[in-house]
Amino acid sequence: MTHFRQLAGSDRFGTIRSNPTPKHGQKHGHRSGDSELAATEAEYDKPKAILMGRGINKLSVRGIEALNTPGWHGDGGGLWLRITEKGSKRWIFKWALDGRRREMGLGSVACISLATARRKAEEARELLAAGHDPLEAKRDQEEAAAAVADETCARSATPTFREYANAYIDSQMGGWRCVKLHKQWRASIENHAKNLLDLPVDAITTDDVLAALQPIWLTISPTAGILRGRIETILDAARAATS
């Protein structure tokens, strides 16, 4: 934890004296340096102790490229560059909350620029200032993103009305006596149910069906009635297949 001691001895807290001269009235065996160190460590346990140092934006792009010394290199405001013994470089955001020291990876230097790392660190400081834990907030964001990805994947796996209508018509062709019937089904759906074609079959509502029927309900009502029956048949078949 060398970097923590270095932080404690930075200009933010003043220089800590290892062997100070006892002050007048000070109890024997109690050194002012110990008091300062204890105060420093207590202050460090607050988020502002690591986030509000005087120094900030200490690193530079050229300096990072030339820097190869293993260890922790501070940019200020809780942002650190960690260089491993093998030479890999990663951005780490460090803070203390409720007496616990915590850290959160922000990505490798190869993928995350210095400017991006500073922006991420600033976002983390804003979360801390609002009373939130940046690491927990990051996990919540990742879980939300995963949920959206799962939902998107599930939607993409659900066939559209067009796809299921074509599959249903193909499956019925062998049992239809009229060879032209499949063409009539396709034509009525493609001409009068265009608003349904690209919708997932499990997302189609009654309002969607009515929107398809309304334009022809008064002008060519027989066709509208036939179309309604065909749409309902396809949707019922889709529900039965997925239930």
Tab-separated table of N, CA, C and O in Angstrom, residues 23-78:
chain	number	residue	atom	x	y	z
A	23	LYS	N	5.588	19.289	21.852
A	23	LYS	CA	5.151	20.648	22.159
A	23	LYS	C	4.927	20.801	23.650
A	23	LYS	O	4.753	19.827	24.370
A	24	HIS	N	4.911	22.078	24.109
A	24	HIS	CA	4.712	22.363	25.509
A	24	HIS	C	3.349	21.858	25.951
A	24	HIS	O	2.336	22.099	25.298
A	25	GLY	N	3.315	21.112	27.019
A	25	GLY	CA	2.065	20.603	27.557
A	25	GLY	C	1.652	19.271	26.958
A	25	GLY	O	0.638	18.705	27.336
A	26	GLN	N	2.475	18.748	26.011
A	26	GLN	CA	2.128	17.484	25.390
A	26	GLN	C	2.510	16.342	26.323
A	26	GLN	O	3.541	16.376	26.977
A	27	LYS	N	1.647	15.318	26.389
A	27	LYS	CA	1.914	14.191	27.267
A	27	LYS	C	3.107	13.402	26.779
A	27	LYS	O	3.345	13.264	25.591
A	28	HIS	N	3.840	12.826	27.749
A	28	HIS	CA	5.029	12.059	27.443
A	28	HIS	C	4.637	10.821	26.636
A	28	HIS	O	3.703	10.108	26.972
A	29	GLY	N	5.382	10.581	25.551
A	29	GLY	CA	5.162	9.394	24.735
A	29	GLY	C	4.138	9.602	23.625
A	29	GLY	O	3.945	8.739	22.805
A	30	HIS	N	3.475	10.741	23.570
A	30	HIS	CA	2.497	11.000	22.513
A	30	HIS	C	3.107	12.008	21.557
A	30	HIS	O	3.299	13.159	21.900
A	31	ARG	N	3.419	11.581	20.334
A	31	ARG	CA	4.121	12.443	19.398
A	31	ARG	C	3.131	13.110	18.459
A	31	ARG	O	2.141	12.513	18.038
A	32	SER	N	3.429	14.354	18.113
A	32	SER	CA	2.529	15.087	17.229
A	32	SER	C	2.482	14.446	15.855
A	32	SER	O	1.465	14.504	15.162
A	33	GLY	N	3.599	13.823	15.426
A	33	GLY	CA	3.608	13.150	14.125
A	33	GLY	C	2.599	12.029	14.090
A	33	GLY	O	1.920	11.812	13.088
A	34	ASP	N	2.482	11.284	15.202
A	34	ASP	CA	1.492	10.207	15.262
A	34	ASP	C	0.090	10.768	15.157
A	34	ASP	O	-0.791	10.190	14.527
A	35	SER	N	-0.138	11.902	15.806
A	35	SER	CA	-1.457	12.522	15.753
A	35	SER	C	-1.791	12.946	14.335
A	35	SER	O	-2.907	12.748	13.854
A	36	GLU	N	-0.808	13.536	13.659
A	36	GLU	CA	-1.037	13.966	12.285
A	36	GLU	C	-1.298	12.784	11.380
A	36	GLU	O	-2.150	12.816	10.492
A	37	LEU	N	-0.546	11.696	11.591
A	37	LEU	CA	-0.731	10.513	10.764
A	37	LEU	C	-2.106	9.914	10.998
A	37	LEU	O	-2.806	9.529	10.057
A	38	ALA	N	-2.532	9.860	12.257
A	38	ALA	CA	-3.856	9.316	12.569
A	38	ALA	C	-4.939	10.193	11.942
A	38	ALA	O	-5.920	9.691	11.392
A	39	ALA	N	-4.749	11.493	12.014
A	39	ALA	CA	-5.731	12.406	11.422
A	39	ALA	C	-5.763	12.253	9.913
A	39	ALA	O	-6.826	12.295	9.281
A	40	THR	N	-4.577	12.050	9.334
A	40	THR	CA	-4.498	11.860	7.892
A	40	THR	C	-5.242	10.617	7.463
A	40	THR	O	-6.015	10.621	6.515
A	41	GLU	N	-5.011	9.504	8.165
A	41	GLU	CA	-5.667	8.249	7.807
A	41	GLU	C	-7.166	8.328	8.036
A	41	GLU	O	-7.956	7.776	7.266
A	42	ALA	N	-7.581	9.034	9.064
A	42	ALA	CA	-9.015	9.206	9.307
A	42	ALA	C	-9.632	10.035	8.191
A	42	ALA	O	-10.722	9.757	7.714
A	43	GLU	N	-8.902	11.066	7.771
A	43	GLU	CA	-9.391	11.904	6.683
A	43	GLU	C	-9.439	11.121	5.382
A	43	GLU	O	-10.325	11.296	4.561
A	44	TYR	N	-8.481	10.218	5.205
A	44	TYR	CA	-8.428	9.419	3.974
A	44	TYR	C	-9.661	8.538	3.840
A	44	TYR	O	-10.122	8.247	2.756
A	45	ASP	N	-10.210	8.113	4.989
A	45	ASP	CA	-11.367	7.233	4.964
A	45	ASP	C	-12.607	7.921	4.431
A	45	ASP	O	-13.614	7.283	4.163
A	46	LYS	N	-12.557	9.230	4.286
A	46	LYS	CA	-13.654	9.951	3.675
A	46	LYS	C	-13.383	10.039	2.175
A	46	LYS	O	-12.249	10.174	1.752
A	47	PRO	N	-14.442	9.954	1.335
A	47	PRO	CA	-14.219	10.031	-0.104
A	47	PRO	C	-13.430	11.251	-0.531
A	47	PRO	O	-12.604	11.173	-1.403
A	48	LYS	N	-13.647	12.393	0.108
A	48	LYS	CA	-12.962	13.602	-0.327
A	48	LYS	C	-11.463	13.538	-0.082
A	48	LYS	O	-10.699	14.254	-0.697
A	49	ALA	N	-11.004	12.636	0.809
A	49	ALA	CA	-9.582	12.575	1.118
A	49	ALA	C	-8.777	12.154	-0.090
A	49	ALA	O	-7.645	12.568	-0.257
A	50	ILE	N	-9.370	11.336	-0.950
A	50	ILE	CA	-8.638	10.898	-2.127
A	50	ILE	C	-9.088	11.638	-3.380
A	50	ILE	O	-8.432	11.626	-4.393
A	51	LEU	N	-10.223	12.319	-3.294
A	51	LEU	CA	-10.769	12.924	-4.490
A	51	LEU	C	-10.526	14.421	-4.579
A	51	LEU	O	-10.742	15.014	-5.606
A	52	MET	N	-10.098	15.060	-3.473
A	52	MET	CA	-10.005	16.508	-3.480
A	52	MET	C	-8.598	17.016	-3.221
A	52	MET	O	-8.394	18.058	-2.636
A	53	GLY	N	-7.595	16.233	-3.653
A	53	GLY	CA	-6.222	16.688	-3.521
A	53	GLY	C	-5.958	17.867	-4.438
A	53	GLY	O	-6.662	18.103	-5.404
A	54	ARG	N	-4.934	18.619	-4.121
A	54	ARG	CA	-4.616	19.788	-4.935
A	54	ARG	C	-4.217	19.380	-6.344
A	54	ARG	O	-4.561	20.013	-7.312
A	55	GLY	N	-3.403	18.318	-6.403
A	55	GLY	CA	-2.905	17.894	-7.699
A	55	GLY	C	-3.944	17.119	-8.473
A	55	GLY	O	-4.598	16.234	-7.949
A	56	ILE	N	-4.129	17.458	-9.748
A	56	ILE	CA	-5.030	16.722	-10.620
A	56	ILE	C	-4.521	16.883	-12.045
A	56	ILE	O	-3.817	17.840	-12.364
A	57	ASN	N	-4.833	15.894	-12.895
A	57	ASN	CA	-4.342	15.893	-14.280
A	57	ASN	C	-2.819	15.957	-14.324
A	57	ASN	O	-2.230	16.749	-15.055
A	58	LYS	N	-2.207	15.099	-13.529
A	58	LYS	CA	-0.746	15.110	-13.425
A	58	LYS	C	-0.074	14.411	-14.600
A	58	LYS	O	1.050	14.734	-14.959
A	59	LEU	N	-0.758	13.422	-15.184
A	59	LEU	CA	-0.156	12.638	-16.257
A	59	LEU	C	-0.372	13.310	-17.606
A	59	LEU	O	-1.240	14.166	-17.762
A	60	SER	N	0.415	12.884	-18.576
A	60	SER	CA	0.267	13.374	-19.941
A	60	SER	C	0.310	12.186	-20.890
A	60	SER	O	0.789	11.106	-20.532
A	61	VAL	N	-0.200	12.374	-22.095
A	61	VAL	CA	-0.230	11.287	-23.074
A	61	VAL	C	1.184	10.806	-23.389
A	61	VAL	O	1.460	9.602	-23.399
A	62	ARG	N	2.092	11.750	-23.627
A	62	ARG	CA	3.481	11.365	-23.929
A	62	ARG	C	4.141	10.703	-22.734
A	62	ARG	O	4.888	9.740	-22.879
A	63	GLY	N	3.842	11.235	-21.554
A	63	GLY	CA	4.436	10.656	-20.360
A	63	GLY	C	3.965	9.228	-20.136
A	63	GLY	O	4.752	8.363	-19.724
A	64	ILE	N	2.718	8.963	-20.407
A	64	ILE	CA	2.180	7.606	-20.235
A	64	ILE	C	2.832	6.645	-21.223
A	64	ILE	O	3.145	5.499	-20.888
A	65	GLU	N	3.023	7.113	-22.453
A	65	GLU	CA	3.654	6.261	-23.464
A	65	GLU	C	5.080	5.892	-23.064
A	65	GLU	O	5.537	4.771	-23.307
A	66	ALA	N	5.785	6.840	-22.436
A	66	ALA	CA	7.175	6.594	-22.058
A	66	ALA	C	7.309	5.901	-20.708
A	66	ALA	O	8.367	5.371	-20.380
A	67	LEU	N	6.233	5.885	-19.930
A	67	LEU	CA	6.280	5.346	-18.573
A	67	LEU	C	6.206	3.819	-18.593
A	67	LEU	O	5.259	3.243	-19.131
A	68	ASN	N	7.207	3.181	-18.007
A	68	ASN	CA	7.251	1.715	-17.962
A	68	ASN	C	7.531	1.166	-16.567
A	68	ASN	O	7.616	-0.046	-16.390
A	69	THR	N	7.669	2.048	-15.596
A	69	THR	CA	7.990	1.614	-14.238
A	69	THR	C	6.779	0.936	-13.599
A	69	THR	O	5.713	1.539	-13.490
A	70	PRO	N	6.919	-0.330	-13.183
A	70	PRO	CA	5.789	-1.022	-12.554
A	70	PRO	C	5.348	-0.305	-11.281
A	70	PRO	O	6.169	0.251	-10.546
A	71	GLY	N	4.038	-0.295	-11.035
A	71	GLY	CA	3.515	0.331	-9.833
A	71	GLY	C	2.300	1.185	-10.130
A	71	GLY	O	1.670	1.060	-11.188
A	72	TRP	N	1.981	2.057	-9.180
A	72	TRP	CA	0.811	2.918	-9.279
A	72	TRP	C	1.263	4.350	-9.555
A	72	TRP	O	2.103	4.892	-8.847
A	73	HIS	N	0.674	4.954	-10.562
A	73	HIS	CA	1.029	6.320	-10.948
A	73	HIS	C	-0.248	7.155	-10.964
A	73	HIS	O	-1.149	6.914	-11.767
A	74	GLY	N	-0.300	8.145	-10.058
A	74	GLY	CA	-1.519	8.914	-9.870
A	74	GLY	C	-1.680	10.065	-10.837
A	74	GLY	O	-0.727	10.801	-11.097
A	75	ASP	N	-2.901	10.216	-11.347
A	75	ASP	CA	-3.241	11.374	-12.166
A	75	ASP	C	-3.951	12.422	-11.324
A	75	ASP	O	-4.063	13.572	-11.728
A	76	GLY	N	-4.416	12.003	-10.134
A	76	GLY	CA	-5.138	12.909	-9.248
A	76	GLY	C	-6.621	12.648	-9.275
A	76	GLY	O	-7.165	12.071	-10.218
A	77	GLY	N	-7.306	13.038	-8.206
A	77	GLY	CA	-8.744	12.887	-8.149
A	77	GLY	C	-9.206	11.451	-8.114
A	77	GLY	O	-10.317	11.145	-8.527
A	78	GLY	N	-8.355	10.542	-7.625
A	78	GLY	CA	-8.727	9.139	-7.519
A	78	GLY	C	-8.379	8.308	-8.732
A	78	GLY	O	-8.596	7.095	-8.726
